[in-house]
Amino acid sequence: MDAPLAFITGASSGIGQALALRYHQAGYTLALVARRTDEIERWRAAQGLDPARVAVYGADVAEPDSIIAAARSCLERQGLPDVVVANAGISIGVDTAEREDLAVFARILAVNNLGMAATFHPFIQPMRARRSGSLVGIASVAGIRGLPGHGGYCASKAGVISYCESLRGELRPFGVKVVTITPGYIDTPLTRRNRYGMPFLMTAERFADKAHAAIAAGASYRVIPWQMGVVAKLMRALPNAWFDRLLVGRARKPREHADG
């Protein structure tokens, strides 16, 4: 039998890279997508991965035509994936009292939300016709409740959770699985810029092991690590007044246009 195929966006670093390695170790052929294709190629060579099992596609998920073209190239060159992981995402602090941050907010939504829908789009109809496949959306515990200074990121990840839930209901009758993976704090270049404590921090490699297992098991929704799932449920249950007081003085994610 031919090796199964995994299509992964945001594969040039962090979670996407760790997932790519985990799927390669599981015997998958890879279709890896990023704007920085040179980063993927350097990483592939450093890991000693067989070039015959790794195809690299350049695309910007914030531009629907770009990611759709990459997906169609994958379909023509490698066939229909068994697993599609929409992992590409950005996290930038915003203050919507500042006019310039509205453009940042729009960019976050373009990458994290529209980019995910555009990533899935080319594969939905053929997976429905085949009556199999898994579409995996990478969300975040930041999508559970809004955090001061994180309005763009929290809103986008709440949108990921709701979008994947909606899509899951649409595709269930056709045998296509939609899996929402909700990371807590994972040690990646994205989180190393944070200026606040990150409880239950997990390595990207350990996260990839857990995520791969959840996807293979067909989980509809999984928080990784599980301890952050408990924290998220407690946060969701807190009355607003308590939650607001708890966050007083919490450091915010740096803004793109912040002075200094």
PDB file of C-alpha atoms in Angstrom:
ATOM      1  CA  MET A   1       0.000   0.000   0.000  1.00  0.00           C
ATOM      2  CA  ASP A   2       1.137   3.568  -0.646  1.00  0.00           C
ATOM      3  CA  ALA A   3       2.233   5.529   2.400  1.00  0.00           C
ATOM      4  CA  PRO A   4      -0.426   7.855   3.846  1.00  0.00           C
ATOM      5  CA  LEU A   5       0.002  11.572   3.165  1.00  0.00           C
ATOM      6  CA  ALA A   6      -0.051  14.478   5.642  1.00  0.00           C
ATOM      7  CA  PHE A   7      -0.421  18.091   4.463  1.00  0.00           C
ATOM      8  CA  ILE A   8       0.818  20.547   7.119  1.00  0.00           C
ATOM      9  CA  THR A   9       0.896  24.352   7.002  1.00  0.00           C
ATOM     10  CA  GLY A  10       3.223  26.511   9.055  1.00  0.00           C
ATOM     11  CA  ALA A  11       5.830  23.775   8.786  1.00  0.00           C
ATOM     12  CA  SER A  12       8.937  25.966   8.887  1.00  0.00           C
ATOM     13  CA  SER A  13       9.155  26.096  12.703  1.00  0.00           C
ATOM     14  CA  GLY A  14       7.528  25.300  16.039  1.00  0.00           C
ATOM     15  CA  ILE A  15       4.474  23.080  16.230  1.00  0.00           C
ATOM     16  CA  GLY A  16       4.245  22.581  12.459  1.00  0.00           C
ATOM     17  CA  GLN A  17       7.818  21.359  12.255  1.00  0.00           C
ATOM     18  CA  ALA A  18       7.394  19.029  15.237  1.00  0.00           C
ATOM     19  CA  LEU A  19       4.209  17.581  13.729  1.00  0.00           C
ATOM     20  CA  ALA A  20       5.971  17.066  10.401  1.00  0.00           C
ATOM     21  CA  LEU A  21       8.716  15.047  12.069  1.00  0.00           C
ATOM     22  CA  ARG A  22       6.197  13.016  14.075  1.00  0.00           C
ATOM     23  CA  TYR A  23       4.187  12.134  10.961  1.00  0.00           C
ATOM     24  CA  HIS A  24       7.365  11.234   9.086  1.00  0.00           C
ATOM     25  CA  GLN A  25       8.322   8.902  11.931  1.00  0.00           C
ATOM     26  CA  ALA A  26       4.863   7.326  11.655  1.00  0.00           C
ATOM     27  CA  GLY A  27       5.537   6.435   8.012  1.00  0.00           C
ATOM     28  CA  TYR A  28       3.714   9.270   6.295  1.00  0.00           C
ATOM     29  CA  THR A  29       4.744  11.067   3.150  1.00  0.00           C
ATOM     30  CA  LEU A  30       4.725  14.806   3.805  1.00  0.00           C
ATOM     31  CA  ALA A  31       3.422  17.881   2.000  1.00  0.00           C
ATOM     32  CA  LEU A  32       4.863  20.809   3.937  1.00  0.00           C
ATOM     33  CA  VAL A  33       3.725  24.377   3.416  1.00  0.00           C
ATOM     34  CA  ALA A  34       5.222  27.687   4.538  1.00  0.00           C
ATOM     35  CA  ARG A  35       6.251  31.069   3.219  1.00  0.00           C
ATOM     36  CA  ARG A  36       9.865  30.296   4.161  1.00  0.00           C
ATOM     37  CA  THR A  37      10.455  27.194   2.074  1.00  0.00           C
ATOM     38  CA  ASP A  38      14.217  27.547   2.513  1.00  0.00           C
ATOM     39  CA  GLU A  39      13.747  26.987   6.263  1.00  0.00           C
ATOM     40  CA  ILE A  40      11.908  23.729   5.592  1.00  0.00           C
ATOM     41  CA  GLU A  41      14.564  22.554   3.167  1.00  0.00           C
ATOM     42  CA  ARG A  42      17.373  23.256   5.662  1.00  0.00           C
ATOM     43  CA  TRP A  43      15.463  21.472   8.409  1.00  0.00           C
ATOM     44  CA  ARG A  44      14.721  18.478   6.160  1.00  0.00           C
ATOM     45  CA  ALA A  45      18.391  18.127   5.280  1.00  0.00           C
ATOM     46  CA  ALA A  46      19.478  18.496   8.915  1.00  0.00           C
ATOM     47  CA  GLN A  47      17.036  15.759   9.958  1.00  0.00           C
ATOM     48  CA  GLY A  48      18.203  13.491   7.145  1.00  0.00           C
ATOM     49  CA  LEU A  49      14.663  13.028   5.824  1.00  0.00           C
ATOM     50  CA  ASP A  50      14.272  11.271   2.482  1.00  0.00           C
ATOM     51  CA  PRO A  51      13.514  13.949  -0.161  1.00  0.00           C
ATOM     52  CA  ALA A  52      11.298  11.423  -1.938  1.00  0.00           C
ATOM     53  CA  ARG A  53       8.960  11.481   1.076  1.00  0.00           C
ATOM     54  CA  VAL A  54       8.912  15.245   1.613  1.00  0.00           C
ATOM     55  CA  ALA A  55       7.457  17.784  -0.826  1.00  0.00           C
ATOM     56  CA  VAL A  56       7.682  21.483  -0.011  1.00  0.00           C
ATOM     57  CA  TYR A  57       5.208  24.123  -1.194  1.00  0.00           C
ATOM     58  CA  GLY A  58       5.535  27.871  -0.828  1.00  0.00           C
ATOM     59  CA  ALA A  59       2.345  29.690   0.147  1.00  0.00           C
ATOM     60  CA  ASP A  60       0.981  32.510   2.278  1.00  0.00           C
ATOM     61  CA  VAL A  61      -2.153  31.279   4.047  1.00  0.00           C
ATOM     62  CA  ALA A  62      -3.339  34.872   4.448  1.00  0.00           C
ATOM     63  CA  GLU A  63      -3.832  34.924   0.667  1.00  0.00           C
ATOM     64  CA  PRO A  64      -6.533  32.364  -0.245  1.00  0.00           C
ATOM     65  CA  ASP A  65      -5.352  32.009  -3.850  1.00  0.00           C
ATOM     66  CA  SER A  66      -1.827  31.263  -2.626  1.00  0.00           C
ATOM     67  CA  ILE A  67      -2.693  28.426  -0.253  1.00  0.00           C
ATOM     68  CA  ILE A  68      -5.328  27.033  -2.622  1.00  0.00           C
ATOM     69  CA  ALA A  69      -2.708  26.879  -5.388  1.00  0.00           C
ATOM     70  CA  ALA A  70      -0.340  24.995  -3.061  1.00  0.00           C
ATOM     71  CA  ALA A  71      -3.093  22.556  -2.139  1.00  0.00           C
ATOM     72  CA  ARG A  72      -3.953  21.926  -5.783  1.00  0.00           C
ATOM     73  CA  SER A  73      -0.290  21.336  -6.563  1.00  0.00           C
ATOM     74  CA  CYS A  74      -0.248  18.754  -3.779  1.00  0.00           C
ATOM     75  CA  LEU A  75      -3.328  17.040  -5.206  1.00  0.00           C
ATOM     76  CA  GLU A  76      -1.737  16.862  -8.660  1.00  0.00           C
ATOM     77  CA  ARG A  77       1.726  15.866  -7.489  1.00  0.00           C
ATOM     78  CA  GLN A  78       1.075  13.645  -4.458  1.00  0.00           C
ATOM     79  CA  GLY A  79      -2.625  12.885  -4.404  1.00  0.00           C
ATOM     80  CA  LEU A  80      -5.321  13.474  -1.809  1.00  0.00           C
ATOM     81  CA  PRO A  81      -3.939  13.714   1.750  1.00  0.00           C
ATOM     82  CA  ASP A  82      -5.174  11.497   4.555  1.00  0.00           C
ATOM     83  CA  VAL A  83      -4.561  14.250   7.105  1.00  0.00           C
ATOM     84  CA  VAL A  84      -4.596  18.022   6.589  1.00  0.00           C
ATOM     85  CA  VAL A  85      -3.264  20.088   9.494  1.00  0.00           C
ATOM     86  CA  ALA A  86      -4.062  23.803   9.341  1.00  0.00           C
ATOM     87  CA  ASN A  87      -1.393  24.926  11.763  1.00  0.00           C
ATOM     88  CA  ALA A  88      -0.112  28.232  10.373  1.00  0.00           C
ATOM     89  CA  GLY A  89      -0.904  31.082  12.720  1.00  0.00           C
ATOM     90  CA  ILE A  90       0.354  34.344  14.192  1.00  0.00           C
ATOM     91  CA  SER A  91       0.070  35.879  17.645  1.00  0.00           C
ATOM     92  CA  ILE A  92       0.553  39.624  18.115  1.00  0.00           C
ATOM     93  CA  GLY A  93      -0.675  41.882  20.907  1.00  0.00           C
ATOM     94  CA  VAL A  94      -3.218  44.507  19.888  1.00  0.00           C
ATOM     95  CA  ASP A  95      -4.788  47.615  21.369  1.00  0.00           C
ATOM     96  CA  THR A  96      -7.811  48.561  19.311  1.00  0.00           C
ATOM     97  CA  ALA A  97      -7.765  52.043  20.831  1.00  0.00           C
ATOM     98  CA  GLU A  98      -4.809  52.573  18.466  1.00  0.00           C
ATOM     99  CA  ARG A  99      -5.710  53.053  14.800  1.00  0.00           C
ATOM    100  CA  GLU A 100      -2.669  51.202  13.459  1.00  0.00           C
ATOM    101  CA  ASP A 101      -3.581  48.079  15.423  1.00  0.00           C
ATOM    102  CA  LEU A 102      -6.761  47.580  13.410  1.00  0.00           C
ATOM    103  CA  ALA A 103      -4.628  46.470  10.464  1.00  0.00           C
ATOM    104  CA  VAL A 104      -2.790  44.059  12.769  1.00  0.00           C
ATOM    105  CA  PHE A 105      -6.133  42.694  13.987  1.00  0.00           C
ATOM    106  CA  ALA A 106      -7.236  42.146  10.387  1.00  0.00           C
ATOM    107  CA  ARG A 107      -3.987  40.335   9.569  1.00  0.00           C
ATOM    108  CA  ILE A 108      -4.392  37.990  12.546  1.00  0.00           C
ATOM    109  CA  LEU A 109      -7.879  37.042  11.374  1.00  0.00           C
ATOM    110  CA  ALA A 110      -6.676  36.661   7.775  1.00  0.00           C
ATOM    111  CA  VAL A 111      -3.981  34.178   8.782  1.00  0.00           C
ATOM    112  CA  ASN A 112      -5.639  32.326  11.642  1.00  0.00           C
ATOM    113  CA  ASN A 113      -9.219  32.121  10.362  1.00  0.00           C
ATOM    114  CA  LEU A 114      -9.533  32.769   6.643  1.00  0.00           C
ATOM    115  CA  GLY A 115      -6.217  30.971   6.169  1.00  0.00           C
ATOM    116  CA  MET A 116      -7.564  27.858   7.866  1.00  0.00           C
ATOM    117  CA  ALA A 117     -10.762  27.836   5.798  1.00  0.00           C
ATOM    118  CA  ALA A 118      -8.732  28.330   2.600  1.00  0.00           C
ATOM    119  CA  THR A 119      -6.382  25.513   3.618  1.00  0.00           C
ATOM    120  CA  PHE A 120      -9.258  23.086   4.069  1.00  0.00           C
ATOM    121  CA  HIS A 121     -11.269  24.258   1.051  1.00  0.00           C
ATOM    122  CA  PRO A 122      -9.496  22.339  -1.777  1.00  0.00           C
ATOM    123  CA  PHE A 123      -9.660  19.064   0.145  1.00  0.00           C
ATOM    124  CA  ILE A 124     -13.257  19.084   1.379  1.00  0.00           C
ATOM    125  CA  GLN A 125     -15.001  17.952  -1.809  1.00  0.00           C
ATOM    126  CA  PRO A 126     -12.515  15.171  -2.690  1.00  0.00           C
ATOM    127  CA  MET A 127     -12.492  13.906   0.894  1.00  0.00           C
ATOM    128  CA  ARG A 128     -16.287  13.859   0.860  1.00  0.00           C
ATOM    129  CA  ALA A 129     -16.206  11.880  -2.375  1.00  0.00           C
ATOM    130  CA  ARG A 130     -13.660   9.444  -0.927  1.00  0.00           C
ATOM    131  CA  ARG A 131     -15.602   9.380   2.372  1.00  0.00           C
ATOM    132  CA  SER A 132     -12.474   9.553   4.478  1.00  0.00           C
ATOM    133  CA  GLY A 133      -9.833  11.931   5.733  1.00  0.00           C
ATOM    134  CA  SER A 134      -9.074  14.175   8.698  1.00  0.00           C
ATOM    135  CA  LEU A 135      -9.062  17.972   8.729  1.00  0.00           C
ATOM    136  CA  VAL A 136      -7.198  19.249  11.781  1.00  0.00           C
ATOM    137  CA  GLY A 137      -7.472  22.812  13.063  1.00  0.00           C
ATOM    138  CA  ILE A 138      -4.873  24.050  15.546  1.00  0.00           C
ATOM    139  CA  ALA A 139      -6.652  26.332  18.017  1.00  0.00           C
ATOM    140  CA  SER A 140      -5.405  27.549  21.436  1.00  0.00           C
ATOM    141  CA  VAL A 141      -6.587  27.741  25.028  1.00  0.00           C
ATOM    142  CA  ALA A 142      -6.508  31.492  24.362  1.00  0.00           C
ATOM    143  CA  GLY A 143      -9.745  30.897  22.481  1.00  0.00           C
ATOM    144  CA  ILE A 144     -11.547  29.851  25.678  1.00  0.00           C
ATOM    145  CA  ARG A 145     -11.673  33.297  27.309  1.00  0.00           C
ATOM    146  CA  GLY A 146     -10.520  36.741  26.253  1.00  0.00           C
ATOM    147  CA  LEU A 147      -7.259  37.987  27.737  1.00  0.00           C
ATOM    148  CA  PRO A 148      -6.319  41.682  28.003  1.00  0.00           C
ATOM    149  CA  GLY A 149      -3.967  42.722  25.222  1.00  0.00           C
ATOM    150  CA  HIS A 150      -4.652  39.527  23.285  1.00  0.00           C
ATOM    151  CA  GLY A 151      -7.957  40.519  21.691  1.00  0.00           C
ATOM    152  CA  GLY A 152      -6.962  39.665  18.124  1.00  0.00           C
ATOM    153  CA  TYR A 153      -5.403  36.312  18.956  1.00  0.00           C
ATOM    154  CA  CYS A 154      -8.130  35.259  21.395  1.00  0.00           C
ATOM    155  CA  ALA A 155     -10.873  36.231  18.960  1.00  0.00           C
ATOM    156  CA  SER A 156      -9.175  34.332  16.144  1.00  0.00           C
ATOM    157  CA  LYS A 157      -8.708  31.159  18.171  1.00  0.00           C
ATOM    158  CA  ALA A 158     -12.279  31.279  19.473  1.00  0.00           C
ATOM    159  CA  GLY A 159     -13.226  31.490  15.807  1.00  0.00           C
ATOM    160  CA  VAL A 160     -11.089  28.437  15.012  1.00  0.00           C
ATOM    161  CA  ILE A 161     -12.878  26.410  17.687  1.00  0.00           C
ATOM    162  CA  SER A 162     -16.335  27.420  16.442  1.00  0.00           C
ATOM    163  CA  TYR A 163     -15.462  27.012  12.759  1.00  0.00           C
ATOM    164  CA  CYS A 164     -14.083  23.514  13.275  1.00  0.00           C
ATOM    165  CA  GLU A 165     -17.140  22.577  15.316  1.00  0.00           C
ATOM    166  CA  SER A 166     -19.407  23.781  12.522  1.00  0.00           C
ATOM    167  CA  LEU A 167     -17.387  21.983   9.874  1.00  0.00           C
ATOM    168  CA  ARG A 168     -17.378  18.791  11.924  1.00  0.00           C
ATOM    169  CA  GLY A 169     -21.164  18.698  11.832  1.00  0.00           C
ATOM    170  CA  GLU A 170     -21.200  19.359   8.081  1.00  0.00           C
ATOM    171  CA  LEU A 171     -18.730  16.601   7.209  1.00  0.00           C
ATOM    172  CA  ARG A 172     -19.652  13.887   9.670  1.00  0.00           C
ATOM    173  CA  PRO A 173     -22.274  12.340   7.311  1.00  0.00           C
ATOM    174  CA  PHE A 174     -19.542  11.914   4.690  1.00  0.00           C
ATOM    175  CA  GLY A 175     -17.048  10.060   6.882  1.00  0.00           C
ATOM    176  CA  VAL A 176     -14.628  13.027   7.056  1.00  0.00           C
ATOM    177  CA  LYS A 177     -13.305  13.811  10.532  1.00  0.00           C
ATOM    178  CA  VAL A 178     -12.683  17.327  11.796  1.00  0.00           C
ATOM    179  CA  VAL A 179     -10.350  17.483  14.777  1.00  0.00           C
ATOM    180  CA  THR A 180      -9.763  20.554  16.944  1.00  0.00           C
ATOM    181  CA  ILE A 181      -6.423  20.506  18.745  1.00  0.00           C
ATOM    182  CA  THR A 182      -6.162  23.174  21.428  1.00  0.00           C
ATOM    183  CA  PRO A 183      -2.601  23.706  22.671  1.00  0.00           C
ATOM    184  CA  GLY A 184      -1.735  25.268  25.978  1.00  0.00           C
ATOM    185  CA  TYR A 185       1.725  26.761  26.302  1.00  0.00           C
ATOM    186  CA  ILE A 186       4.133  25.051  23.902  1.00  0.00           C
ATOM    187  CA  ASP A 187       7.817  25.975  23.773  1.00  0.00           C
ATOM    188  CA  THR A 188       8.126  27.520  20.300  1.00  0.00           C
ATOM    189  CA  PRO A 189       9.523  30.756  18.836  1.00  0.00           C
ATOM    190  CA  LEU A 190       5.983  32.162  19.121  1.00  0.00           C
ATOM    191  CA  THR A 191       5.758  31.695  22.910  1.00  0.00           C
ATOM    192  CA  ARG A 192       9.377  32.592  23.758  1.00  0.00           C
ATOM    193  CA  ARG A 193       8.475  36.256  23.297  1.00  0.00           C
ATOM    194  CA  ASN A 194       5.829  36.104  26.041  1.00  0.00           C
ATOM    195  CA  ARG A 195       6.497  38.274  29.091  1.00  0.00           C
ATOM    196  CA  TYR A 196       4.385  36.325  31.558  1.00  0.00           C
ATOM    197  CA  GLY A 197       4.353  32.932  33.255  1.00  0.00           C
ATOM    198  CA  MET A 198       3.380  29.941  31.142  1.00  0.00           C
ATOM    199  CA  PRO A 199       2.101  27.091  33.335  1.00  0.00           C
ATOM    200  CA  PHE A 200       2.508  23.483  32.157  1.00  0.00           C
ATOM    201  CA  LEU A 201       4.894  24.545  29.379  1.00  0.00           C
ATOM    202  CA  MET A 202       5.411  21.594  27.035  1.00  0.00           C
ATOM    203  CA  THR A 203       8.052  20.916  24.382  1.00  0.00           C
ATOM    204  CA  ALA A 204       6.919  20.982  20.779  1.00  0.00           C
ATOM    205  CA  GLU A 205       8.042  17.366  20.365  1.00  0.00           C
ATOM    206  CA  ARG A 206       5.962  16.162  23.307  1.00  0.00           C
ATOM    207  CA  PHE A 207       2.997  18.139  22.014  1.00  0.00           C
ATOM    208  CA  ALA A 208       3.389  16.528  18.577  1.00  0.00           C
ATOM    209  CA  ASP A 209       3.296  13.050  20.137  1.00  0.00           C
ATOM    210  CA  LYS A 210       0.058  13.866  21.957  1.00  0.00           C
ATOM    211  CA  ALA A 211      -1.532  15.594  18.972  1.00  0.00           C
ATOM    212  CA  HIS A 212      -0.647  12.748  16.607  1.00  0.00           C
ATOM    213  CA  ALA A 213      -2.268  10.266  18.987  1.00  0.00           C
ATOM    214  CA  ALA A 214      -5.419  12.381  19.325  1.00  0.00           C
ATOM    215  CA  ILE A 215      -5.756  12.776  15.548  1.00  0.00           C
ATOM    216  CA  ALA A 216      -5.174   9.065  14.950  1.00  0.00           C
ATOM    217  CA  ALA A 217      -7.844   8.266  17.551  1.00  0.00           C
ATOM    218  CA  GLY A 218     -10.328  10.528  15.772  1.00  0.00           C
ATOM    219  CA  ALA A 219     -10.828  12.819  18.762  1.00  0.00           C
ATOM    220  CA  SER A 220     -13.169  15.678  17.950  1.00  0.00           C
ATOM    221  CA  TYR A 221     -11.555  18.079  20.445  1.00  0.00           C
ATOM    222  CA  ARG A 222      -8.449  17.790  22.586  1.00  0.00           C
ATOM    223  CA  VAL A 223      -6.623  20.224  24.871  1.00  0.00           C
ATOM    224  CA  ILE A 224      -2.891  19.513  25.159  1.00  0.00           C
ATOM    225  CA  PRO A 225      -1.535  19.246  27.811  1.00  0.00           C
ATOM    226  CA  TRP A 226      -4.556  17.947  29.695  1.00  0.00           C
ATOM    227  CA  GLN A 227      -3.752  20.127  32.717  1.00  0.00           C
ATOM    228  CA  MET A 228      -4.477  23.210  30.615  1.00  0.00           C
ATOM    229  CA  GLY A 229      -7.828  21.661  29.754  1.00  0.00           C
ATOM    230  CA  VAL A 230      -8.670  21.669  33.464  1.00  0.00           C
ATOM    231  CA  VAL A 231      -7.477  25.266  33.793  1.00  0.00           C
ATOM    232  CA  ALA A 232      -9.530  26.272  30.741  1.00  0.00           C
ATOM    233  CA  LYS A 233     -12.690  24.731  32.199  1.00  0.00           C
ATOM    234  CA  LEU A 234     -12.123  26.529  35.494  1.00  0.00           C
ATOM    235  CA  MET A 235     -11.544  29.817  33.674  1.00  0.00           C
ATOM    236  CA  ARG A 236     -14.729  29.336  31.660  1.00  0.00           C
ATOM    237  CA  ALA A 237     -16.697  28.642  34.859  1.00  0.00           C
ATOM    238  CA  LEU A 238     -15.442  31.718  36.731  1.00  0.00           C
ATOM    239  CA  PRO A 239     -17.946  34.565  37.050  1.00  0.00           C
ATOM    240  CA  ASN A 240     -16.892  37.580  34.990  1.00  0.00           C
ATOM    241  CA  ALA A 241     -16.178  39.728  38.044  1.00  0.00           C
ATOM    242  CA  TRP A 242     -13.769  37.114  39.471  1.00  0.00           C
ATOM    243  CA  PHE A 243     -12.139  36.517  36.109  1.00  0.00           C
ATOM    244  CA  ASP A 244     -11.578  40.235  35.535  1.00  0.00           C
ATOM    245  CA  ARG A 245     -10.009  40.708  38.969  1.00  0.00           C
ATOM    246  CA  LEU A 246      -7.757  37.704  38.412  1.00  0.00           C
ATOM    247  CA  LEU A 247      -6.250  39.338  35.304  1.00  0.00           C
ATOM    248  CA  VAL A 248      -5.573  42.766  36.813  1.00  0.00           C
ATOM    249  CA  GLY A 249      -1.923  43.666  36.235  1.00  0.00           C
ATOM    250  CA  ARG A 250      -1.210  40.673  33.990  1.00  0.00           C
ATOM    251  CA  ALA A 251       1.497  41.389  31.433  1.00  0.00           C
ATOM    252  CA  ARG A 252       0.255  41.792  27.883  1.00  0.00           C
ATOM    253  CA  LYS A 253       1.641  40.424  24.647  1.00  0.00           C
ATOM    254  CA  PRO A 254       3.811  43.080  22.925  1.00  0.00           C
ATOM    255  CA  ARG A 255       2.141  45.129  20.210  1.00  0.00           C
ATOM    256  CA  GLU A 256       3.680  45.200  16.768  1.00  0.00           C
ATOM    257  CA  HIS A 257       3.797  49.005  16.752  1.00  0.00           C
ATOM    258  CA  ALA A 258       4.660  49.518  20.428  1.00  0.00           C
ATOM    259  CA  ASP A 259       7.393  52.050  21.137  1.00  0.00           C
ATOM    260  CA  GLY A 260      10.766  50.452  21.948  1.00  0.00           C
TER     261      GLY A 260
END
